[in-house]
XYZ file of C-alpha atoms in Angstrom:
579
model
C 151.092 130.919 182.522
C 153.537 130.551 179.598
C 155.144 133.515 178.143
C 153.166 134.472 174.716
C 156.105 136.425 173.412
C 157.307 135.311 169.929
C 160.614 133.643 170.635
C 162.112 130.924 168.476
C 164.962 129.202 166.924
C 165.848 128.574 163.302
C 167.336 124.987 162.194
C 168.678 124.022 159.002
C 168.881 120.521 157.547
C 169.106 118.962 154.123
C 165.697 116.883 154.675
C 162.956 117.520 157.152
C 160.634 114.402 158.108
C 157.473 115.314 159.562
C 156.371 112.346 161.702
C 158.175 109.714 163.929
C 156.214 106.701 163.200
C 157.249 103.784 160.993
C 157.453 105.501 157.669
C 159.184 108.547 158.964
C 161.813 106.797 160.866
C 162.408 104.565 157.948
C 163.131 107.436 155.700
C 165.226 109.119 158.368
C 167.392 106.006 158.666
C 167.732 105.709 154.813
C 168.940 109.383 154.782
C 171.524 109.118 157.565
C 172.887 105.949 156.189
C 173.492 107.918 152.942
C 175.249 110.619 154.866
C 172.469 113.036 154.315
C 171.748 115.725 157.083
C 168.069 114.914 158.269
C 165.950 115.993 161.047
C 162.596 114.101 162.000
C 159.985 116.015 164.115
C 156.741 114.718 165.697
C 154.043 115.933 168.192
C 154.076 112.793 170.251
C 156.974 110.543 171.862
C 158.604 108.434 169.002
C 158.161 105.301 171.212
C 154.461 105.978 171.390
C 153.776 106.332 167.437
C 150.528 104.994 166.092
C 152.628 102.358 164.219
C 153.209 100.768 167.679
C 149.445 99.855 167.890
C 149.459 97.682 164.725
C 148.883 93.945 165.938
C 148.690 91.565 162.947
C 151.707 91.445 160.979
C 153.800 92.530 157.862
C 153.363 91.057 154.287
C 156.107 89.911 152.073
C 156.223 87.081 149.476
C 159.181 85.252 151.222
C 157.756 81.715 150.390
C 159.087 80.409 153.798
C 155.833 78.505 154.275
C 154.402 78.284 150.726
C 157.087 77.833 148.035
C 154.578 78.981 145.171
C 154.138 82.507 146.415
C 155.597 85.288 144.561
C 155.682 89.194 144.457
C 153.344 88.921 141.324
C 150.738 86.958 143.506
C 151.152 89.413 146.256
C 150.302 92.131 143.940
C 147.445 90.385 142.380
C 145.810 89.882 145.779
C 146.555 93.455 146.628
C 144.893 94.848 143.510
C 142.056 92.500 143.779
C 141.358 93.403 147.340
C 141.332 97.117 146.425
C 138.438 96.546 144.064
C 140.726 97.616 141.335
C 141.472 101.139 142.597
C 145.097 100.415 143.765
C 147.493 101.992 141.370
C 149.249 98.605 139.730
C 152.675 100.385 139.593
C 152.373 101.254 143.271
C 151.436 97.601 144.197
C 154.250 96.305 141.995
C 156.825 98.381 143.843
C 155.678 97.419 147.197
C 155.424 93.680 146.644
C 158.720 93.581 144.684
C 160.633 95.453 147.402
C 158.890 93.751 150.304
C 161.464 91.192 150.830
C 164.241 93.959 151.163
C 162.011 95.542 153.780
C 162.004 92.228 155.979
C 165.694 91.853 155.533
C 166.267 95.429 156.806
C 164.229 94.711 159.901
C 166.176 91.395 160.375
C 169.553 93.231 160.123
C 168.423 95.686 162.835
C 167.366 93.107 165.274
C 163.566 92.664 164.607
C 162.417 89.654 166.706
C 160.265 88.034 164.152
C 158.393 84.633 165.058
C 160.257 81.607 163.470
C 159.865 78.091 162.716
C 161.791 75.315 164.472
C 164.412 75.345 161.592
C 164.965 79.242 161.894
C 162.875 80.233 159.047
C 160.696 83.418 159.454
C 157.296 81.997 160.262
C 154.468 83.428 158.066
C 150.815 82.931 158.406
C 147.617 83.566 156.515
C 145.515 86.715 156.510
C 142.227 87.247 154.758
C 142.395 87.534 150.928
C 145.914 86.341 150.713
C 146.386 83.209 148.591
C 149.242 82.125 150.376
C 151.101 82.359 153.766
C 152.860 85.763 153.597
C 152.183 87.590 156.747
C 155.284 87.566 159.057
C 154.707 88.650 162.763
C 156.028 89.004 166.291
C 153.304 87.612 168.425
C 150.348 90.088 168.310
C 152.672 93.147 168.901
C 154.315 93.283 165.386
C 153.765 96.994 165.044
C 155.356 97.651 168.654
C 158.466 95.603 167.731
C 158.843 97.298 164.273
C 158.751 100.659 166.016
C 161.073 99.632 168.613
C 163.533 98.099 165.935
C 163.406 101.587 164.035
C 163.918 103.676 166.900
C 166.954 101.693 168.055
C 168.363 101.777 164.602
C 167.771 105.625 164.515
C 169.499 106.062 167.940
C 172.560 103.952 166.468
C 172.660 106.377 163.636
C 172.067 109.469 166.081
C 169.400 110.704 163.928
C 168.107 114.092 165.589
C 164.496 113.697 166.614
C 162.396 116.345 168.098
C 159.190 114.762 169.262
C 157.579 117.856 170.815
C 157.359 120.029 167.663
C 154.052 120.698 166.141
C 154.396 121.783 162.468
C 151.613 124.120 161.330
C 152.778 124.931 157.664
C 155.271 123.899 155.101
C 157.144 126.777 153.694
C 156.709 127.114 149.772
C 158.116 129.691 147.386
C 157.003 129.293 143.504
C 155.582 125.849 144.313
C 159.067 124.747 145.661
C 159.636 123.768 149.226
C 162.113 125.433 151.562
C 161.351 124.222 155.045
C 158.406 124.245 157.593
C 157.184 126.352 160.532
C 155.996 125.224 163.832
C 156.067 125.506 167.606
C 157.370 123.602 170.516
C 154.411 121.896 172.389
C 156.184 122.463 175.837
C 156.790 126.272 175.750
C 155.303 127.627 172.755
C 158.764 128.895 171.351
C 158.408 129.015 167.431
C 160.507 126.585 165.283
C 161.588 127.745 161.723
C 163.209 124.776 159.753
C 164.910 125.431 156.576
C 165.278 122.342 154.503
C 165.778 121.327 150.836
C 162.961 118.785 151.038
C 160.093 117.871 153.212
C 158.774 114.401 153.709
C 155.198 114.243 155.247
C 154.779 111.127 157.324
C 152.139 112.261 159.845
C 149.485 109.721 159.386
C 145.832 109.851 158.125
C 142.475 111.255 159.168
C 140.337 108.463 161.100
C 140.358 110.310 164.319
C 137.450 112.492 162.836
C 134.930 109.660 163.294
C 133.260 109.096 166.786
C 134.457 105.488 167.098
C 138.173 105.173 165.990
C 141.222 102.972 166.676
C 143.232 106.115 166.584
C 144.041 107.693 170.166
C 143.391 111.239 171.047
C 145.299 113.774 169.055
C 146.561 111.605 166.307
C 145.535 110.964 162.799
C 143.596 114.329 162.734
C 144.195 115.038 159.217
C 147.396 117.000 159.719
C 149.223 115.546 156.781
C 146.248 116.320 154.487
C 146.138 119.972 155.500
C 149.873 120.604 155.430
C 149.925 119.112 151.998
C 146.891 121.006 150.669
C 148.080 124.125 152.173
C 151.515 123.844 150.459
C 149.809 123.228 147.103
C 149.106 119.544 146.944
C 146.012 117.488 146.296
C 144.172 114.664 148.016
C 143.498 111.146 146.528
C 140.563 108.864 147.518
C 139.835 110.825 150.803
C 136.420 108.881 150.782
C 138.002 105.468 151.062
C 138.200 104.870 154.639
C 138.413 101.319 156.185
C 136.061 100.561 159.055
C 137.266 97.765 161.384
C 134.435 95.451 162.452
C 135.157 95.143 166.031
C 135.856 98.242 168.141
C 134.544 98.546 171.766
C 131.797 101.009 172.800
C 133.085 102.256 176.179
C 134.534 103.649 178.075
C 133.953 106.903 176.142
C 137.725 107.735 176.238
C 138.606 104.391 174.831
C 135.634 103.866 172.271
C 136.977 102.253 169.047
C 139.769 100.254 170.700
C 140.089 97.228 168.647
C 139.214 93.878 169.417
C 141.611 91.772 167.164
C 140.009 89.883 164.353
C 142.107 86.814 165.796
C 139.126 86.616 168.113
C 136.891 85.537 165.216
C 139.624 83.486 163.760
C 139.764 81.461 166.833
C 136.043 80.620 166.715
C 134.350 83.884 168.039
C 130.863 84.387 166.964
C 128.843 87.454 166.214
C 125.159 87.819 167.660
C 122.624 90.612 167.480
C 120.389 91.425 170.570
C 118.021 88.611 169.539
C 120.835 86.221 169.876
C 121.090 85.297 166.140
C 124.365 84.749 164.477
C 123.548 87.307 161.818
C 126.534 86.604 159.647
C 124.452 83.829 158.219
C 122.237 86.463 156.421
C 125.329 88.237 154.801
C 128.016 85.564 153.983
C 126.626 82.224 154.972
C 129.775 80.369 153.592
C 132.412 82.485 155.449
C 130.299 83.556 158.452
C 132.405 85.367 160.810
C 135.640 84.658 158.692
C 134.320 87.043 155.935
C 136.222 90.171 154.849
C 136.632 93.173 156.925
C 134.354 95.443 154.779
C 131.440 92.938 154.707
C 131.589 92.114 158.402
C 131.570 95.949 159.384
C 128.589 96.445 156.914
C 126.688 93.550 158.222
C 127.329 94.922 161.875
C 126.253 98.273 160.860
C 123.046 97.028 159.183
C 121.969 94.905 162.195
C 122.490 98.044 164.460
C 120.742 100.349 161.931
C 117.697 98.033 161.582
C 117.203 97.918 165.374
C 118.688 94.488 166.154
C 121.820 96.036 167.932
C 122.134 96.448 171.712
C 120.731 99.385 173.634
C 124.041 101.012 173.310
C 124.329 100.639 169.692
C 126.450 97.639 169.129
C 126.317 93.868 168.446
C 127.797 91.189 170.539
C 131.145 89.279 169.872
C 131.277 86.118 171.911
C 134.379 83.909 172.655
C 132.895 82.661 175.930
C 132.312 79.194 174.439
C 136.037 78.810 173.807
C 138.189 76.722 176.129
C 139.666 79.076 178.744
C 143.210 77.887 177.859
C 142.555 78.877 174.067
C 141.806 82.382 175.136
C 144.664 82.661 177.652
C 147.144 81.477 175.246
C 145.927 82.560 171.680
C 143.938 85.907 172.603
C 145.700 87.115 175.789
C 145.541 90.683 174.607
C 141.691 90.622 174.010
C 141.470 89.081 177.634
C 143.650 91.679 179.188
C 142.339 94.631 177.395
C 138.604 93.914 178.279
C 139.621 93.207 181.957
C 141.534 96.656 182.123
C 138.928 98.735 180.191
C 135.656 97.329 181.329
C 136.589 94.916 184.123
C 134.770 92.291 181.681
C 135.849 88.588 181.779
C 135.488 87.492 178.216
C 135.613 83.734 179.184
C 132.156 84.262 180.624
C 130.783 87.354 178.832
C 130.256 88.564 175.365
C 131.955 91.667 174.340
C 129.919 94.799 172.970
C 131.253 95.944 169.691
C 130.573 98.169 166.639
C 132.425 99.295 163.371
C 135.118 101.807 164.036
C 137.046 104.038 161.685
C 140.442 102.275 161.339
C 142.617 103.327 158.411
C 142.782 106.153 155.708
C 143.177 104.207 152.434
C 143.371 107.442 150.462
C 145.647 110.412 151.249
C 148.048 112.905 149.637
C 148.374 112.637 145.820
C 151.706 111.179 145.209
C 153.470 109.690 142.080
C 153.976 105.914 142.340
C 157.673 105.851 141.702
C 159.029 108.073 144.409
C 156.032 109.535 146.360
C 156.736 113.052 145.195
C 153.738 115.422 145.088
C 152.459 118.417 143.242
C 155.017 120.515 145.110
C 158.687 120.291 144.059
C 160.716 118.696 146.999
C 157.560 117.642 148.928
C 156.942 113.977 149.439
C 154.332 111.898 151.431
C 154.667 108.471 152.759
C 152.751 105.859 154.973
C 149.145 106.481 155.881
C 149.564 110.078 154.793
C 149.855 108.939 151.163
C 147.650 107.153 148.560
C 147.870 104.711 145.680
C 148.346 101.186 147.309
C 145.072 100.356 148.925
C 142.294 101.461 146.818
C 138.746 100.593 148.267
C 139.898 97.999 150.823
C 143.238 97.485 152.312
C 144.836 93.938 152.184
C 145.572 93.090 155.920
C 149.261 93.420 156.637
C 150.161 95.689 153.799
C 150.287 98.807 155.786
C 153.466 98.011 157.680
C 155.422 96.715 154.517
C 154.228 99.922 152.746
C 156.123 101.930 155.451
C 159.352 100.139 154.998
C 159.332 100.017 151.170
C 158.434 103.585 150.537
C 160.347 104.812 153.565
C 163.541 103.809 151.952
C 162.497 104.774 148.447
C 161.496 108.193 149.430
C 164.514 108.637 151.589
C 166.694 107.816 148.586
C 164.563 110.102 146.176
C 164.779 113.137 148.698
C 168.616 112.446 149.203
C 169.261 112.722 145.343
C 166.857 115.707 145.088
C 168.760 117.514 147.903
C 172.066 116.743 146.323
C 171.056 118.185 143.054
C 169.969 121.524 144.309
C 172.427 124.335 143.479
C 170.594 127.194 145.199
C 167.521 127.572 147.407
C 164.968 130.346 147.097
C 163.402 131.322 150.358
C 160.490 133.656 151.046
C 160.545 135.604 154.207
C 156.922 136.543 153.369
C 155.951 132.886 153.800
C 157.694 132.727 157.055
C 155.990 135.701 158.279
C 152.570 134.538 157.334
C 153.249 131.149 159.092
C 154.371 133.148 162.201
C 151.358 135.494 161.968
C 148.956 132.373 161.752
C 150.322 130.970 165.044
C 150.303 134.126 166.640
C 146.544 135.018 165.794
C 145.494 131.534 166.687
C 147.177 131.952 170.068
C 145.398 135.175 170.452
C 142.062 133.694 169.990
C 139.849 134.407 172.779
C 136.372 133.437 171.440
C 133.666 131.691 173.235
C 133.703 128.270 171.157
C 135.523 125.349 172.693
C 137.864 123.414 170.520
C 137.214 120.105 172.177
C 133.502 120.555 171.691
C 133.927 121.430 168.043
C 136.245 118.349 167.555
C 133.507 116.231 168.940
C 130.906 117.728 166.824
C 133.045 116.993 163.779
C 133.196 113.317 164.879
C 129.587 113.213 165.349
C 128.904 114.646 161.871
C 131.178 112.225 160.097
C 129.659 109.301 162.116
C 126.106 110.224 161.185
C 126.810 111.123 157.605
C 130.090 109.704 156.487
C 130.117 106.324 158.312
C 129.969 102.740 157.071
C 126.870 103.430 154.851
C 126.155 106.874 153.031
C 123.590 108.465 150.805
C 123.330 111.806 149.057
C 120.957 113.532 151.505
C 123.166 112.575 154.295
C 126.355 113.663 152.689
C 124.781 117.150 151.658
C 123.499 117.532 155.349
C 127.069 116.727 156.504
C 128.589 119.235 154.426
C 125.994 121.980 155.563
C 127.127 120.888 159.006
C 130.649 121.225 158.274
C 130.061 124.577 156.982
C 128.598 125.603 160.308
C 131.455 124.324 162.293
C 133.783 126.158 160.011
C 132.132 129.239 160.754
C 132.115 128.440 164.599
C 135.754 127.594 164.589
C 136.654 131.224 163.724
C 135.506 131.975 167.202
C 137.542 129.540 169.305
C 139.345 130.402 172.445
C 142.849 129.062 172.881
C 144.336 129.108 176.481
C 147.900 127.802 177.032
C 148.640 126.810 180.715
C 151.189 125.473 182.935
C 150.994 122.194 181.208
C 152.299 123.655 177.878
C 150.577 124.563 174.525
C 148.600 121.500 173.750
C 145.483 123.815 173.397
C 147.134 125.608 170.517
C 147.942 122.275 168.821
C 144.314 121.269 169.280
C 143.209 124.367 167.370
C 145.307 123.526 164.435
C 144.107 119.814 164.794
C 140.696 121.143 164.453
C 141.402 122.950 161.216
C 142.929 120.019 159.675
C 140.053 117.767 160.692
C 137.569 120.215 159.218
C 139.414 120.054 155.868
C 139.949 116.400 155.820
C 136.169 115.915 156.643
C 135.024 118.181 153.759
C 137.321 116.388 151.321
C 136.013 113.062 152.593
C 132.334 113.894 152.318
C 132.693 115.790 148.941
C 134.563 112.727 147.338
C 131.879 110.279 148.987
C 129.201 112.415 147.161
C 131.133 112.237 143.919
C 131.531 108.410 144.033
C 127.924 107.318 143.138
C 128.536 103.728 143.641
C 129.436 101.069 146.278
C 132.693 99.635 146.119
C 134.631 98.029 148.916
C 134.450 99.999 152.044
C 132.584 102.780 150.247
C 128.883 102.022 150.635
C 126.122 104.189 149.150
C 122.680 102.997 149.962
C 121.313 105.072 147.087
C 123.869 103.525 144.582
C 124.322 99.816 145.724
C 126.294 98.552 142.709
C 129.587 99.172 141.499
C 129.877 101.397 138.405
C 132.647 100.510 135.915
C 132.869 104.189 134.981
C 134.115 104.985 138.441
C 136.974 102.522 138.526
C 138.878 105.688 138.879
C 140.590 107.629 141.601
C 138.988 110.693 142.892
C 141.639 113.638 143.311
C 140.290 116.581 145.410
C 141.883 120.156 145.271
C 141.644 123.166 147.703
C 139.208 124.935 145.430
C 136.678 121.990 146.048
C 137.191 120.599 142.508
C 137.365 116.737 142.124
C 139.110 115.112 139.187
C 138.521 111.739 137.902
C 142.073 110.135 137.547
C 142.472 107.077 135.360
C 144.248 104.086 136.807
C 146.911 102.486 134.636
C 146.042 98.831 133.376
C 147.182 95.753 135.463
C 150.441 94.135 133.881
C 149.588 90.871 132.334
C 151.713 88.777 134.656
C 149.880 90.110 137.599
C 146.333 90.070 135.958
C 146.787 86.421 135.235
C 147.185 85.592 138.805
C 143.794 87.130 140.014
C 141.116 84.879 141.320
C 138.833 84.786 144.187
C 140.907 83.725 147.294
C 139.212 81.420 149.783
C 139.015 82.792 153.199
C 138.543 79.429 154.836
C 140.844 79.060 158.084
C 142.549 82.534 157.669
C 142.749 85.310 160.203
C 141.412 88.538 158.817
C 143.562 91.091 160.612
């Protein structure tokens, strides 16, 4: 049994980065290249970060395939796909700087797919007017993560990937570091820093079916920010991917790439009907992600789903060679997880929580927050995606704002002449961990996590209504009361049980913010569907900003610049993959 005595270490650095996925590593690289003392910490190995799961591609208007493309058109497509909830300034920053992001990766050895003449190859994704998605097979995220890990190693960036941060340390609304513990031995870690960058992902693990793996995207970023004095924007806006598998239970939500539909796969209900004809007869299976997810949900809800609660994705009519060469990952995944041969048998799928389009409230220019010296980037942040994310935008967002925020944090740190710390804040963070570790109640943390996921799936899923959202909030009240009686039991394997307890608290807060904002958004817009408010409300073309006291502010969105607005149009999906 590990020793529960409070032992620990104190580390000092100029900038602390919480999270070692794509955004965190890009920020750390920028800081190191500028000669700034930086430390990156994570709760899982850096090579296994969630970024590595991204399959589809990364967007930039390079015009290697379509000379007419431009950053302005990329911004127009992004804002339009967001159902006009994206901040136009954020969209402009990302699209203007996307080319630089690709160049950085090239410089560091990223193996992009290329045309015969050496140009970076780019392909269509849904809702893009032009081909602007660069890729590396169907392992783009993995290759980006490998490239960033290698560059960080070249620069000798210090990375601690077994440290769980429980609290950001603040005095008088100014950051001075963070507190946490080592997952291996439970020893405490106090990190003194001028600035803190939150890059610890989103909250989509709090649904029953999710593309996030166990113990990632549990809302950690949201709770760290709010506890420190930050706010959340658009927590209710969650993208549901149309095709996550149903079993085995420990892999439920694992994605079947939308390339399967792009290659000619068809969707059928239990009656054998190609149901997309009832929802989008023109585009059928090539419709947008939010529409396909809603269609599948409706079929299941109205009793035309399978006995296990899914619909069928069938690619068995495609030539075997097409499946083996164009969809090898789909073939391999199903063989490994279900011993199912997709060349002969349809895949049972259902919508799955995939991406947090909202997140910590940040300013568009530098992603600074309400707390001085605290920043948020990547899926932890908000402002770019609105009510529906444009496929391929998440990876470029990591690179653009990783660089920009690294620069902003470096400049902030350099400008500090003195730092006010609070021993009281450190002591409170230490007590929180000590008290949690001493918890010996009857409630099981894993069971409570499962209950949260059930509540969110039942009442905060693809389609929502007022009665369900209120019931969901009531159940969260009960779960919040039960979590006060948890038992935490470290063992020879380490202190993962302590981490799960903090994950649970983060998930509860993220769930509450999500349901409360979903209740406030009395309309249907993009991925947010209210059966009792089926239409968009022009008055709700605003961002909803949630605070720790439960209040929700309506934040006005700046007007779209004329040069971008002039390029907005309905973009045909014909022949395009919707990744």
